[in-house]
Amino acid sequence: MAKVALGASTMLLPLPSVLVGADVDGKPNFLACAWCGIVNSRPPMLSASFGPHRHTFKGVKQQGTFSVNIPSVAQVKETDYCGITSGKDTDKVADCKFTVFYGKLANTPMISECPINLECRVLHTLNLGSQEMVVALIEEVYATDSCLTGGQPDVVKINPFLWVSRPSNQYWSFGKPIGEAFIVGKDIKH
Amino acid sequence: MAKVALGASTMLLPLPSVLVGADVDGKPNFLACAWCGIVNSRPPMLSASFGPHRHTFKGVKQQGTFSVNIPSVAQVKETDYCGITSGKDTDKVADCKFTVFYGKLANTPMISECPINLECRVLHTLNLGSQEMVVALIEEVYATDSCLTGGQPDVVKINPFLWVSRPSNQYWSFGKPIGEAFIVGKDIKH
C-alpha cells in the first residue's frame, strides 16, 4: 500500500460525541465533546478536554465534578446544538427541552433523555495548549431502564452515535457486529 | 425515563479499537488498545493507556515514541489477535503477516495494511492505577492512498470499526451518516 503523509492532525476514528454537564453559577449547562475517552480500568477513569473559556468548564472548575451523557440518535440535533451555542448566551436546557436529574454528586446535572449518564470527579487537570485535559474518576453510571437487557446496557437499545470529522463533519450511527472480541483473533495461529 | 444506577464502570460509547506499535528491544510489536482518545487540538495530541507490564509499553518507554494504527474491518482478526497475545511469547508481525513501515520517527513501526497511521511522541506519563496514561504529540499522519478522496481521508474507504463492551464484547462496523455536524443543531431555536 502506498502511503501519503498528510501532516499532523487529530485523525482518530472513532471519535465520541457526548454531552458534558456541570452546574455553572448554580444553573445546569451542557457542551458537546469529542475529546473524551477512557484512560484507566480500575478504578474506572475517563479524560475530557475543554477549551479553557467554555462556559461548562467554568462549572467543572467550580464543583470539581461533571457528568458525561451519551446521547442516542434521537438526540443528535440537541447534541449538535449544545456544540454550536454557549451557555453564556442561552439556556440550553430550556432550548433542548432536557429533563435534568441529579445523582450522588452535588451540582452535577445529567440529562434524563440520554440513555447513559456518568458521574465524574476531577482528579487531574493538565493544560495541553488549546484545551485543558481533565482526568476524572467515574463514580457512578446510570442507564435508562428501557435500554437494559438482562441488567446490562444494550447498545442496540441505546442507539448511540459517533462523530466523523473527515472528509466532512458528520454524525454517524453505529453499524453492526462484525466479530467477537477476544475470540475472532484465535483464528490466527502462532 | 426511569434511571437505574449500575455502579462505576468504563461505560463509554464509542470506544476505539486501534493497534499501538513500538519497537521493543529492536523488534516491532503491536497491541490492541481501546483506551485511546484525542486530548488536544492545537497541537494535535492523543492519550493512550497501557497496562504497565505490556510488552509494547516497554518499547514506548525505551523510545519515547509510538504509533497508532487504525485498522479496517479487513484487519479485525489481526487486531483481536494483537489483543489476546503478547510479544513476549510470539512474533505478532509474522503471525499477522503485517508489512511494517517507518516514517519520520526512529524505531516507531507502523502497519502498512492499516489505512491510517499516526506517529506519536510521548509528552507526559501518568500512573492512574491499573494503567499508565501517556499523553503524546501526534507528529505525522499517514494514509493509504486508495483511502483518500480529494486528498482527505474518506471514512467509507477506511471502513474502520469500534469496540462495544456491553452487553457482550464485540467489534462493530460504522453505520451511516445521520446528520451534519455544526448544522443539524441549527433547527433548534433559542
Coordinates of C-alpha atoms in Angstrom, one line a residue:
Chain A
M1 CA 0.0 0.0 0.0
A2 CA 1.4 3.4 -1.0
K3 CA 1.3 5.8 2.0
V4 CA 0.7 9.5 1.8
A5 CA 1.9 11.9 4.7
L6 CA -1.0 14.2 5.5
G7 CA 0.6 16.3 8.2
A8 CA -0.2 16.2 11.9
S9 CA -3.9 16.3 12.8
T10 CA -6.4 14.7 15.2
M11 CA -7.2 12.0 12.7
L12 CA -8.5 9.3 15.1
L13 CA -11.5 7.0 14.4
P14 CA -13.9 6.5 16.1
L15 CA -14.5 9.8 18.0
P16 CA -17.2 10.1 20.6
S17 CA -19.9 12.7 20.6
V18 CA -21.1 13.1 24.2
L19 CA -22.7 15.9 26.3
V20 CA -20.6 17.0 29.3
G21 CA -22.6 18.7 32.0
A22 CA -22.0 20.9 35.0
D23 CA -23.8 23.5 37.1
V24 CA -22.4 26.9 36.2
D25 CA -23.2 29.6 38.8
G26 CA -25.9 27.3 40.0
K27 CA -27.5 26.6 36.6
P28 CA -27.1 23.4 34.6
N29 CA -25.3 23.6 31.3
F30 CA -24.0 21.1 28.7
L31 CA -21.5 21.1 25.9
A32 CA -20.8 18.7 23.1
C33 CA -17.4 17.0 23.5
A34 CA -15.5 14.7 21.1
W35 CA -12.2 14.8 23.1
C36 CA -13.3 12.2 25.6
G37 CA -12.0 8.6 26.2
I38 CA -11.4 6.0 28.9
V39 CA -7.9 6.3 30.5
N40 CA -8.0 3.7 33.3
S41 CA -9.8 0.5 34.1
R42 CA -9.5 0.0 37.8
P43 CA -10.7 2.4 39.2
P44 CA -12.6 3.5 36.1
M45 CA -11.5 6.9 34.8
L46 CA -12.0 9.0 31.7
S47 CA -10.5 12.1 30.2
A48 CA -12.4 15.0 28.8
S49 CA -10.7 18.1 27.2
F50 CA -12.2 21.6 27.3
G51 CA -11.5 24.9 25.7
P52 CA -10.4 27.0 28.7
H53 CA -13.1 29.6 28.1
R54 CA -16.1 27.2 27.6
H55 CA -19.0 28.0 29.9
T56 CA -19.4 24.4 31.1
F57 CA -15.7 24.3 32.0
K58 CA -16.3 27.1 34.4
G59 CA -18.7 24.9 36.3
V60 CA -16.3 21.9 36.2
K61 CA -13.7 24.1 37.9
Q62 CA -16.3 25.4 40.4
Q63 CA -17.5 22.0 41.6
G64 CA -14.7 19.6 40.6
T65 CA -17.3 17.3 39.2
F66 CA -19.1 16.9 35.9
S67 CA -21.3 14.4 34.0
V68 CA -20.9 12.7 30.7
N69 CA -24.1 11.9 28.9
I70 CA -24.2 9.5 26.0
P71 CA -26.9 10.7 23.6
S72 CA -29.0 8.5 21.3
V73 CA -29.6 9.1 17.6
A74 CA -32.8 10.7 18.8
Q75 CA -30.8 13.5 20.4
V76 CA -28.4 14.3 17.5
K77 CA -29.9 17.8 16.9
E78 CA -29.7 18.6 20.6
T79 CA -26.2 17.4 20.8
D80 CA -25.1 19.5 17.9
Y81 CA -27.0 22.5 19.3
C82 CA -25.0 22.1 22.6
G83 CA -21.8 22.2 20.5
I84 CA -22.6 25.4 18.5
T85 CA -24.1 27.5 21.2
S86 CA -22.8 28.8 24.5
G87 CA -24.5 28.8 27.9
K88 CA -23.2 32.4 28.2
D89 CA -25.9 33.4 25.6
T90 CA -28.8 31.0 26.1
D91 CA -30.4 28.4 28.4
K92 CA -29.5 25.2 26.5
V93 CA -31.6 23.0 28.9
A94 CA -34.7 25.0 28.1
D95 CA -33.9 25.3 24.4
C96 CA -33.4 21.5 24.1
K97 CA -36.3 20.6 26.5
F98 CA -33.9 18.5 28.5
T99 CA -35.1 16.9 31.7
V100 CA -32.3 17.3 34.2
F101 CA -31.7 14.9 37.1
Y102 CA -29.1 14.7 39.8
G103 CA -27.4 11.6 41.3
K104 CA -25.0 11.2 44.2
L105 CA -22.7 14.1 43.3
A106 CA -23.9 17.6 44.2
N107 CA -24.3 20.2 41.4
T108 CA -23.6 17.6 38.7
P109 CA -26.6 17.7 36.3
M110 CA -27.4 14.8 34.0
I111 CA -29.8 14.5 31.0
S112 CA -32.6 12.1 31.5
E113 CA -33.2 11.7 27.7
C114 CA -29.6 10.4 27.2
P115 CA -29.7 6.6 27.7
I116 CA -26.3 6.5 29.6
N117 CA -25.0 9.1 32.2
L118 CA -21.7 9.0 34.0
E119 CA -20.9 11.0 37.2
C120 CA -17.3 12.0 37.3
R121 CA -15.0 13.6 39.9
V122 CA -11.9 15.6 38.7
L123 CA -8.6 14.1 39.7
H124 CA -6.0 15.9 37.5
T125 CA -6.1 18.8 35.1
L126 CA -3.3 19.4 32.5
N127 CA -3.2 22.4 30.3
L128 CA -2.1 21.0 26.9
G129 CA -2.4 24.0 24.6
S130 CA -5.8 24.7 23.0
Q131 CA -7.5 22.5 25.6
E132 CA -7.3 21.6 29.3
M133 CA -7.4 17.9 29.8
V134 CA -9.3 16.7 32.8
V135 CA -8.8 13.2 34.2
A136 CA -11.7 12.1 36.2
L137 CA -12.9 9.2 38.3
I138 CA -16.2 7.7 37.1
E139 CA -18.1 7.4 40.4
E140 CA -21.5 6.1 39.1
V141 CA -23.1 5.1 35.8
Y142 CA -26.9 5.5 35.2
A143 CA -28.9 3.9 32.4
T144 CA -32.4 4.4 31.3
D145 CA -34.2 1.2 32.3
S146 CA -35.6 0.6 28.9
C147 CA -32.0 0.4 27.5
L148 CA -31.0 -2.6 29.6
T149 CA -31.1 -6.3 28.6
G150 CA -30.6 -8.6 31.5
G151 CA -29.5 -5.7 33.6
Q152 CA -26.7 -4.7 31.2
P153 CA -26.6 -1.7 28.9
D154 CA -27.7 -2.8 25.4
V155 CA -26.0 -0.9 22.6
V156 CA -28.9 -1.7 20.2
K157 CA -31.4 -0.1 22.6
I158 CA -29.0 2.8 23.4
N159 CA -28.5 3.5 19.7
P160 CA -25.5 5.8 20.2
F161 CA -23.7 7.7 17.5
L162 CA -20.2 9.0 16.8
W163 CA -18.5 11.9 15.1
V164 CA -16.6 11.6 11.9
S165 CA -14.6 14.7 11.0
R166 CA -13.1 13.6 7.7
P167 CA -13.8 14.1 4.8
S168 CA -16.7 16.2 6.1
N169 CA -18.1 16.8 9.6
Q170 CA -20.9 14.3 10.1
Y171 CA -22.5 12.2 12.9
W172 CA -22.7 8.5 12.1
S173 CA -24.8 5.7 13.6
F174 CA -23.2 2.5 14.8
G175 CA -23.4 -0.3 12.2
K176 CA -23.5 -4.0 13.2
P177 CA -21.4 -6.6 15.0
I178 CA -18.5 -7.8 12.8
G179 CA -16.7 -10.2 15.2
E180 CA -16.5 -11.3 18.8
A181 CA -13.7 -9.6 20.8
F182 CA -11.1 -11.9 22.4
I183 CA -12.4 -14.7 20.1
V184 CA -12.0 -13.9 16.4
G185 CA -8.2 -13.5 16.8
K186 CA -7.9 -17.1 17.8
D187 CA -8.2 -18.0 14.1
I188 CA -4.6 -16.7 13.7
K189 CA -2.1 -19.3 14.8
H190 CA 1.4 -18.7 16.0
Chain B
M1 CA -37.3 8.0 31.9
A2 CA -36.6 5.8 34.9
K3 CA -32.9 5.6 35.7
V4 CA -31.0 2.6 37.1
A5 CA -27.7 3.0 38.9
L6 CA -25.3 0.4 37.6
G7 CA -22.1 1.1 39.7
A8 CA -18.9 2.7 38.4
S9 CA -17.5 1.3 35.1
T10 CA -15.9 2.3 31.9
M11 CA -19.3 2.5 30.1
L12 CA -18.4 4.9 27.3
L13 CA -19.6 4.7 23.7
P14 CA -18.0 4.6 21.2
L15 CA -14.7 3.1 22.2
P16 CA -11.9 2.8 19.6
S17 CA -10.1 -0.3 18.7
V18 CA -6.6 0.6 17.4
L19 CA -3.2 -1.0 17.2
V20 CA -0.4 0.7 19.1
G21 CA 3.1 0.0 17.9
A22 CA 6.6 0.3 19.2
D23 CA 10.0 -1.4 18.6
V24 CA 10.7 -3.5 21.7
D25 CA 14.4 -4.4 22.1
G26 CA 14.7 -3.6 18.4
K27 CA 11.8 -5.6 17.1
P28 CA 8.4 -4.2 16.1
N29 CA 5.4 -5.1 18.3
F30 CA 1.8 -4.1 18.4
L31 CA -1.1 -4.3 21.0
A32 CA -4.8 -3.6 20.7
C33 CA -5.9 -0.6 22.6
A34 CA -9.4 0.8 23.4
W35 CA -8.2 3.3 26.0
C36 CA -7.2 5.9 23.4
G37 CA -8.7 9.3 22.5
I38 CA -7.9 12.8 21.4
V39 CA -7.0 15.2 24.2
N40 CA -5.9 18.4 22.4
S41 CA -6.5 20.1 19.1
R42 CA -3.6 22.5 18.6
P43 CA -1.1 21.0 18.6
P44 CA -2.8 17.6 18.0
M45 CA -2.4 15.2 20.9
L46 CA -3.9 11.9 22.0
S47 CA -3.8 9.8 25.0
A48 CA -3.2 6.0 25.2
S49 CA -3.3 3.9 28.3
F50 CA -1.2 0.8 28.8
G51 CA -1.1 -2.0 31.4
P52 CA 2.4 -1.3 32.9
H53 CA 3.6 -4.8 32.1
R54 CA 2.5 -4.9 28.4
H55 CA 5.4 -5.8 26.1
T56 CA 4.7 -2.9 23.7
F57 CA 4.7 -0.4 26.6
K58 CA 8.3 -1.5 27.3
G59 CA 9.2 -0.2 23.8
V60 CA 7.2 3.0 24.3
K61 CA 9.3 3.7 27.4
Q62 CA 12.5 2.8 25.5
Q63 CA 12.0 5.1 22.6
G64 CA 9.5 7.8 23.9
T65 CA 7.5 7.3 20.7
F66 CA 4.8 5.0 19.4
S67 CA 2.4 4.6 16.5
V68 CA -1.4 4.4 16.5
N69 CA -2.7 2.3 13.6
I70 CA -6.4 2.5 12.7
P71 CA -7.4 -0.9 11.3
S72 CA -10.1 -1.6 8.7
V73 CA -12.8 -4.2 9.0
A74 CA -10.4 -6.4 6.9
Q75 CA -8.0 -6.4 9.9
V76 CA -10.5 -7.3 12.7
K77 CA -9.0 -10.8 13.3
E78 CA -5.4 -9.4 13.4
T79 CA -6.5 -6.6 15.7
D80 CA -8.1 -9.1 18.1
Y81 CA -5.0 -11.3 17.9
C82 CA -2.8 -8.5 18.9
G83 CA -5.0 -8.0 22.0
I84 CA -5.0 -11.6 23.2
T85 CA -1.4 -12.5 22.6
S86 CA 1.9 -11.0 24.0
G87 CA 5.0 -10.1 22.1
K88 CA 6.9 -11.8 24.9
D89 CA 5.6 -15.1 23.5
T90 CA 5.3 -14.7 19.8
D91 CA 6.2 -12.5 16.8
K92 CA 2.9 -10.8 16.1
V93 CA 4.1 -9.2 12.9
A94 CA 5.0 -12.5 11.4
D95 CA 1.8 -14.2 12.7
C96 CA -0.4 -11.4 11.3
K97 CA 1.7 -11.1 8.1
F98 CA 1.9 -7.3 8.7
T99 CA 4.0 -5.2 6.4
V100 CA 5.8 -2.8 8.7
F101 CA 7.0 0.6 7.6
Y102 CA 8.8 3.5 9.3
G103 CA 8.2 7.3 8.9
K104 CA 10.0 10.3 10.4
L105 CA 10.4 8.9 14.0
A106 CA 13.1 6.3 14.6
N107 CA 12.0 2.9 15.9
T108 CA 8.3 3.7 15.6
P109 CA 6.9 0.9 13.4
M110 CA 3.6 1.3 11.6
I111 CA 1.3 -1.3 9.8
S112 CA 1.0 -0.7 6.1
E113 CA -2.3 -2.7 5.9
C114 CA -4.0 -0.3 8.3
P115 CA -5.4 2.6 6.3
I116 CA -4.4 5.3 8.8
N117 CA -1.2 5.6 10.9
L118 CA -0.3 8.2 13.4
E119 CA 3.3 8.8 14.7
C120 CA 3.3 10.0 18.3
R121 CA 5.9 11.4 20.7
V122 CA 5.4 11.0 24.4
L123 CA 4.9 14.2 26.4
H124 CA 3.5 13.1 29.7
T125 CA 3.0 9.8 31.6
L126 CA 0.6 9.5 34.5
N127 CA 0.2 6.3 36.5
L128 CA -3.5 6.1 37.2
G129 CA -3.9 2.7 38.8
S130 CA -4.3 -0.4 36.5
Q131 CA -3.0 1.6 33.6
E132 CA -0.4 4.3 32.8
M133 CA -1.8 7.0 30.6
V134 CA 0.5 8.5 28.0
V135 CA -0.2 11.9 26.5
A136 CA 1.5 12.2 23.2
L137 CA 2.0 14.7 20.4
I138 CA 0.8 13.5 17.0
E139 CA 3.7 14.4 14.8
E140 CA 2.5 12.9 11.5
V141 CA -0.5 11.2 10.0
Y142 CA -0.2 8.7 7.1
A143 CA -3.0 7.3 4.9
T144 CA -3.1 4.6 2.3
D145 CA -3.5 6.5 -0.9
S146 CA -6.5 4.4 -2.0
C147 CA -8.4 5.6 1.2
L148 CA -8.3 9.3 0.2
T149 CA -10.9 11.3 -1.6
G150 CA -9.8 14.7 -2.8
G151 CA -6.7 14.3 -0.7
Q152 CA -8.7 13.8 2.5
P153 CA -9.2 10.5 4.5
D154 CA -12.5 9.0 3.5
V155 CA -14.2 7.1 6.2
V156 CA -16.1 4.9 3.7
K157 CA -12.9 3.8 2.1
I158 CA -11.1 3.4 5.5
N159 CA -14.0 1.2 6.8
P160 CA -12.9 1.4 10.4
F161 CA -14.6 -0.3 13.4
L162 CA -15.1 0.2 17.1
W163 CA -15.3 -1.9 20.2
V164 CA -18.6 -2.4 22.1
S165 CA -18.1 -4.0 25.5
R166 CA -21.7 -4.2 26.7
P167 CA -23.7 -6.3 26.7
S168 CA -21.1 -8.6 25.2
N169 CA -17.6 -7.9 23.8
Q170 CA -18.0 -7.3 20.1
Y171 CA -16.4 -5.3 17.3
W172 CA -18.9 -3.2 15.4
S173 CA -18.7 -1.6 12.0
F174 CA -19.6 2.1 11.5
G175 CA -23.1 2.6 10.2
K176 CA -24.1 5.6 8.1
P177 CA -24.3 9.4 8.3
I178 CA -27.2 10.7 10.4
G179 CA -26.6 14.4 10.4
E180 CA -24.2 17.2 9.5
A181 CA -22.2 18.4 12.5
F182 CA -22.4 22.1 13.2
I183 CA -25.5 22.2 11.0
V184 CA -28.3 20.0 12.3
G185 CA -28.4 21.8 15.7
K186 CA -29.5 25.0 13.9
D187 CA -33.0 23.5 13.7
I188 CA -33.3 24.3 17.5
K189 CA -34.1 27.9 18.1
H190 CA -33.4 29.9 21.3

